[in-house]
Short mmCIF file of C-alpha atoms in Angstrom, two decimals:
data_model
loop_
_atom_site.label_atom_id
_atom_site.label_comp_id
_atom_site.label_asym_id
_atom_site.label_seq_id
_atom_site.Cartn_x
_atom_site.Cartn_y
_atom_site.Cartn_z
CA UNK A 29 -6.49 36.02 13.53
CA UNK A 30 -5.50 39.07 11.94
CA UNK A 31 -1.69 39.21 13.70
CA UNK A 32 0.75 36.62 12.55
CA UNK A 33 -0.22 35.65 9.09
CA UNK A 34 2.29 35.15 6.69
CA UNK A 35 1.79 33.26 2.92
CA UNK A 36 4.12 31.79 1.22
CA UNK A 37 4.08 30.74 -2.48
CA UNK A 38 6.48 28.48 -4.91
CA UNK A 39 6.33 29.71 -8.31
CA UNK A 40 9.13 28.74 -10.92
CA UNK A 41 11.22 32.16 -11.83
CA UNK A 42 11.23 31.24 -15.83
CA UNK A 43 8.92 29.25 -17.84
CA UNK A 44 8.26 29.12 -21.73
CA UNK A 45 5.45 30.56 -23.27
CA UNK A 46 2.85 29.06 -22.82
CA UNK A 47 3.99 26.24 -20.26
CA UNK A 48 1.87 24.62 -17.26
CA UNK A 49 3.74 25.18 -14.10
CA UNK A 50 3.07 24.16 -10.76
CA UNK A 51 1.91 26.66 -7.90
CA UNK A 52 1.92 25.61 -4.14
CA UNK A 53 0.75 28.30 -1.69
CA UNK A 54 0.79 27.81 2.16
CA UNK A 55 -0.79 30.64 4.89
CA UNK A 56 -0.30 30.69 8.19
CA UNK A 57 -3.97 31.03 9.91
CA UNK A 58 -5.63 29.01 12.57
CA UNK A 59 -9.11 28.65 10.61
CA UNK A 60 -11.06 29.04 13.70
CA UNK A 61 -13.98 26.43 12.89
CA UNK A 62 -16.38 27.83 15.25
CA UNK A 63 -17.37 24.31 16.01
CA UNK A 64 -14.62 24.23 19.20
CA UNK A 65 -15.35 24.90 22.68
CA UNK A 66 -12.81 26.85 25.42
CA UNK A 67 -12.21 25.40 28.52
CA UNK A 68 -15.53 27.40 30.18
CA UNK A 69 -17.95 25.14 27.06
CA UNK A 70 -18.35 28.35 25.50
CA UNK A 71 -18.19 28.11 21.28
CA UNK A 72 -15.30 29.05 19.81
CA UNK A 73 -16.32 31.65 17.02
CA UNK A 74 -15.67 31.25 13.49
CA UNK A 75 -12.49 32.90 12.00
CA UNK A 76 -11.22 31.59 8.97
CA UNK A 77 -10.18 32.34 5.71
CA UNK A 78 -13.02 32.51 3.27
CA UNK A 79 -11.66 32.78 -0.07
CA UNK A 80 -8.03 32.55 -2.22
CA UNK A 81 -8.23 33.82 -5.57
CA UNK A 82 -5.08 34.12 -8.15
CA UNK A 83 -4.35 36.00 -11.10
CA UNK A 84 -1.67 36.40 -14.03
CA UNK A 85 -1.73 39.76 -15.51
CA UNK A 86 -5.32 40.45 -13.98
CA UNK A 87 -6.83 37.14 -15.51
CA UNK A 88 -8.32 34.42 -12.95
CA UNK A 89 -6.04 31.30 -12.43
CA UNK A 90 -8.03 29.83 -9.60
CA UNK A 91 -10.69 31.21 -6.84
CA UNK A 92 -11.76 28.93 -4.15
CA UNK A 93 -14.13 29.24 -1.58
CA UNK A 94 -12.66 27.92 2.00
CA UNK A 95 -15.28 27.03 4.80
CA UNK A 96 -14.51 25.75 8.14
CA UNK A 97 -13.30 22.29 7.08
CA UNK A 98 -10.34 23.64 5.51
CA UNK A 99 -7.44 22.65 7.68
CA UNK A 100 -5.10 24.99 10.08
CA UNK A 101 -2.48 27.14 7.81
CA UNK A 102 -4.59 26.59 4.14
CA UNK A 103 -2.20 24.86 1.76
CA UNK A 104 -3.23 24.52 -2.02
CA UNK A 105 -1.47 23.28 -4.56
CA UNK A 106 -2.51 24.21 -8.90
CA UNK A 107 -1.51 24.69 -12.20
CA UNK A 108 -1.31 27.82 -14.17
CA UNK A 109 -0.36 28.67 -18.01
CA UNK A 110 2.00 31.14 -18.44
CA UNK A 111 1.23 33.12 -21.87
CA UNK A 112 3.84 35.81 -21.65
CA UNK A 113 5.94 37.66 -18.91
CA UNK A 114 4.24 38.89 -16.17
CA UNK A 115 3.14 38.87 -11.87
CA UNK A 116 1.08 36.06 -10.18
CA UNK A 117 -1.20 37.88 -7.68
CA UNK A 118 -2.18 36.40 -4.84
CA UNK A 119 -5.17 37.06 -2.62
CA UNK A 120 -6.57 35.64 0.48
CA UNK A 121 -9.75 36.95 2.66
CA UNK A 122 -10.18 36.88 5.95
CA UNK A 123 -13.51 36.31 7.83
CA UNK A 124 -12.40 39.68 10.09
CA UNK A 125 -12.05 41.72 6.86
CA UNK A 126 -8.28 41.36 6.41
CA UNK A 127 -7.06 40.67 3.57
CA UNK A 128 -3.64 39.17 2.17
CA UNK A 129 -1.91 39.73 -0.57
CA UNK A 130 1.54 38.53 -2.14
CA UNK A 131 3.10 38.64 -5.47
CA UNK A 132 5.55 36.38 -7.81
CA UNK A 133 7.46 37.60 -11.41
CA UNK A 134 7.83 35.02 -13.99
CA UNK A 135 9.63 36.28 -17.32
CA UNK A 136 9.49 34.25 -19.96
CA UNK A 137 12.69 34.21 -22.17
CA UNK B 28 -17.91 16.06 19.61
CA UNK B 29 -21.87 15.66 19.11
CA UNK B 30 -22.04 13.46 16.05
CA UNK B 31 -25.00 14.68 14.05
CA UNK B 32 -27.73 11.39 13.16
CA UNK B 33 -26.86 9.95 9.82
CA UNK B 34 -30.38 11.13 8.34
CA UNK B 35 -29.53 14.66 8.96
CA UNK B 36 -25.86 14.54 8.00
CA UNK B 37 -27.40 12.80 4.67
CA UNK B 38 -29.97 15.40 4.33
CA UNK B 39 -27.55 18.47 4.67
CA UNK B 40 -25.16 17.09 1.79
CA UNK B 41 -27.94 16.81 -0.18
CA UNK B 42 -29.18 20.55 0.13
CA UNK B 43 -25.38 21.04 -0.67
CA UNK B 44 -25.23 19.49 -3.90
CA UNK B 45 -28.68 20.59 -4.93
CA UNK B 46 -27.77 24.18 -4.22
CA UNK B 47 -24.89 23.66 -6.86
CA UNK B 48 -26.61 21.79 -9.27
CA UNK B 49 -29.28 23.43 -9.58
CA UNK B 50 -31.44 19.74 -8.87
CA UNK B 51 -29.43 19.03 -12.63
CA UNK B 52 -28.74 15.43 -12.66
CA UNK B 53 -25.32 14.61 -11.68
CA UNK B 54 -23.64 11.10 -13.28
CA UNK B 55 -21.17 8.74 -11.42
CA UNK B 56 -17.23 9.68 -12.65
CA UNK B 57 -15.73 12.20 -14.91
CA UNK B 58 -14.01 13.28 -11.84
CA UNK B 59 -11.47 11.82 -9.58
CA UNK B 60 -11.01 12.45 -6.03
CA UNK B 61 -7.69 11.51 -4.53
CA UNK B 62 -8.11 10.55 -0.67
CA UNK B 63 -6.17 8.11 1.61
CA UNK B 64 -8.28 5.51 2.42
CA UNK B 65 -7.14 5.78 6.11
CA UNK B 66 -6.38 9.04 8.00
CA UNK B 67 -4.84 8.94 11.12
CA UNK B 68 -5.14 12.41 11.90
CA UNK B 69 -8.49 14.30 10.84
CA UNK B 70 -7.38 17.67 11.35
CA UNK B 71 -5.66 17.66 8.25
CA UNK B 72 -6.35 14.92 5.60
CA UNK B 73 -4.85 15.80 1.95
CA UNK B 74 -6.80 15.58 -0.84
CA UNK B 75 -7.18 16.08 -4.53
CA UNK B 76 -9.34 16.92 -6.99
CA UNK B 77 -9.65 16.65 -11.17
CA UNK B 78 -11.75 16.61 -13.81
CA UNK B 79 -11.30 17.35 -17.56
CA UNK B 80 -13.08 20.36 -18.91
CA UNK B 81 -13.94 21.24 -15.47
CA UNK B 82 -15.64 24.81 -14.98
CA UNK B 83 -15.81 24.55 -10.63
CA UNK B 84 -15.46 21.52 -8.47
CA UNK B 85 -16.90 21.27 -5.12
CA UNK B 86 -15.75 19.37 -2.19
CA UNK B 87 -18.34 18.13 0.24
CA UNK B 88 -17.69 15.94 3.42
CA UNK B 89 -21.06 14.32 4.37
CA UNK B 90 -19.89 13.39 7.62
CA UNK B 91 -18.93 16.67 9.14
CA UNK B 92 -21.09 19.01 11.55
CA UNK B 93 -20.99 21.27 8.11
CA UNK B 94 -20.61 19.06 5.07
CA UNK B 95 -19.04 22.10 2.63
CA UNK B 96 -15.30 21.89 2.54
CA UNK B 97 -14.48 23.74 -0.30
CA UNK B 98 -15.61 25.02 -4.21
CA UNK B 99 -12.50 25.54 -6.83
CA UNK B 100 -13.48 27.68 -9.45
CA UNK B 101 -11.12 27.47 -12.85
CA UNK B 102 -9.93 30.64 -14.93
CA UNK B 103 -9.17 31.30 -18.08
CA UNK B 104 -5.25 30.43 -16.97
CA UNK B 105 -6.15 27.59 -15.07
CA UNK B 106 -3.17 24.97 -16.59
CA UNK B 107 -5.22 22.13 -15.52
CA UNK B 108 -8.41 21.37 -13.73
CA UNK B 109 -6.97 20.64 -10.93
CA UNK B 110 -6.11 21.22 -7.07
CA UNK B 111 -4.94 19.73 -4.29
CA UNK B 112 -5.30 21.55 -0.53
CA UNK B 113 -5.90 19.54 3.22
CA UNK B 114 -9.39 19.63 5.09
CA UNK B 115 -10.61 18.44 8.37
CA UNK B 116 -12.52 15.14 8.62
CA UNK B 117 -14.51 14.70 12.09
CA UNK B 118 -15.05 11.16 11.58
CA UNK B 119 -15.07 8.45 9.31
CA UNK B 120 -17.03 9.29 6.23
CA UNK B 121 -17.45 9.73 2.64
CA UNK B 122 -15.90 12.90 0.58
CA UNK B 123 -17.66 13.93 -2.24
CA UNK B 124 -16.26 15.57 -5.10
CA UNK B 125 -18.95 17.47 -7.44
CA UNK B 126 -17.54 18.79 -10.80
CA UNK B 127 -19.66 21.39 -12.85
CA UNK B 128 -18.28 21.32 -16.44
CA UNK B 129 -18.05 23.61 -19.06
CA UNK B 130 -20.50 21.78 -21.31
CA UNK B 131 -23.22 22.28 -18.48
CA UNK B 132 -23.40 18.62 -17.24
CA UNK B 133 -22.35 17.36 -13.08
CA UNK B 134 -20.40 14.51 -12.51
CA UNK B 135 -19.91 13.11 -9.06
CA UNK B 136 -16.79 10.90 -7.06
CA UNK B 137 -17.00 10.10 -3.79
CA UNK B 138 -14.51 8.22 -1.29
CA UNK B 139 -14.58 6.88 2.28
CA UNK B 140 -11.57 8.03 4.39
CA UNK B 141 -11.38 6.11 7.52
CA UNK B 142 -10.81 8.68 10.33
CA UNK B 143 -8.27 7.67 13.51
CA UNK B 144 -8.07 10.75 15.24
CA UNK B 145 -11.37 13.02 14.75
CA UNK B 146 -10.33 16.77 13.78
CA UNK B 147 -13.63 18.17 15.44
CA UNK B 148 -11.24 20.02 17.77
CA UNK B 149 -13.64 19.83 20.34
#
């Protein structure tokens, strides 16, 4: 399902250096299991999203690997440290290739 | 839904965990899996993982046609070894939670989630 998907993310605008905050990320995707049959008993086939991996300023926050058993629309929820100013990258890959990508400043003040 | 016999189900977790471990020994606690104990709807069950000084966790459900669910891997920014996300449980069964930490050593949690509604889709 390479039409249709749309993340969404929940990052705090400001933190202080060096502060834990709280990242929730949500993306719309069916996460075809490819253990489902149509109406005809033919298998389904697999189409999910296989991996979500998040950065600050280039340096790994989180990467997970998704199989099938990760519900419809992947939600994850993490912490993060926030050293300095800078953009949360976020990336999701599809099984089809696709791949997703959004973005969130935080300054720190 | 085929349900898979037990020894099999059993068997494939077990491949599972000793791909990840390496066939290390892996001790009871030193992580902590959050689960309901009763889901009504399997198609999406949350859950939560933890464990101090984690390096990756994995998520296995032994009672699904596949058990892998998921592997977190921490960064260098990783504020706490942590994460929480929702998986699909096609029947009443045990979730395993395998943490690798940074000192080299596995530690293991596991809890049964009673399954109302199986989220097999099928």
């Amino acid at each position: 399902m390479a039409s249709g998907v749309k993340p969404r993310v929940k990052v705090p605008a400001t933190a202080t250096a060096g502060e834990v905050i709280t990242i929730k990320t949500l993306i719309s995707h069916t996460m075809e299991s490819g253990q489902r049959k149509d109406s005809d008993g033919n298998t389904i086939p697999r189409s999910i999203i296989n991996r979500f991996h998040v950065t600050f300023n280039d340096e790994t926050v989180i990467d997970v690997v998704l199989e099938p058993a990760i519900s419809t629309n992947p939600y994850f929820e993490f912490q993060a440290t926030v050293p300095e100013s800078g953009t949360f990258k976020f990336t999701w890959y599809d099984d089809d290739g696709s791949v997703y990508e959004d973005s969130k400043e935080v300054s720190v003040g | 839904l085929t349900l898979m016999p037990l020894g099999a189900a059993h068997a494939a977790t077990e491949d599972a965990i000793a791909a990840f471990t390496g066939g290390a020994e892996v001790a009871e606690g030193g992580v902590t899996l959050t689960a309901p104990e009763i889901a009504e709807n399997g198609n999406t069950v949350p859950i939560e993982v933890a464990a101090e000084g984690a390096a990756e966790i994995m998520v296995l459900a032994a009672g699904n046609p596949n058990p892998d669910v998921a592997t977190f891997k921490f960064g260098p920014l990783a504020g706490a070894r942590e994460a929480s996300t929702r998986i699909r449980l096609a029947q009443t069964q045990d979730v395993i939670a395998i943490a690798k930490l940074e000192d080299g050593t596995f530690h293991r949690a596991s809890q049964e989630v009673k399954v109302t509604i199986g989220g097999c889709g099928g």
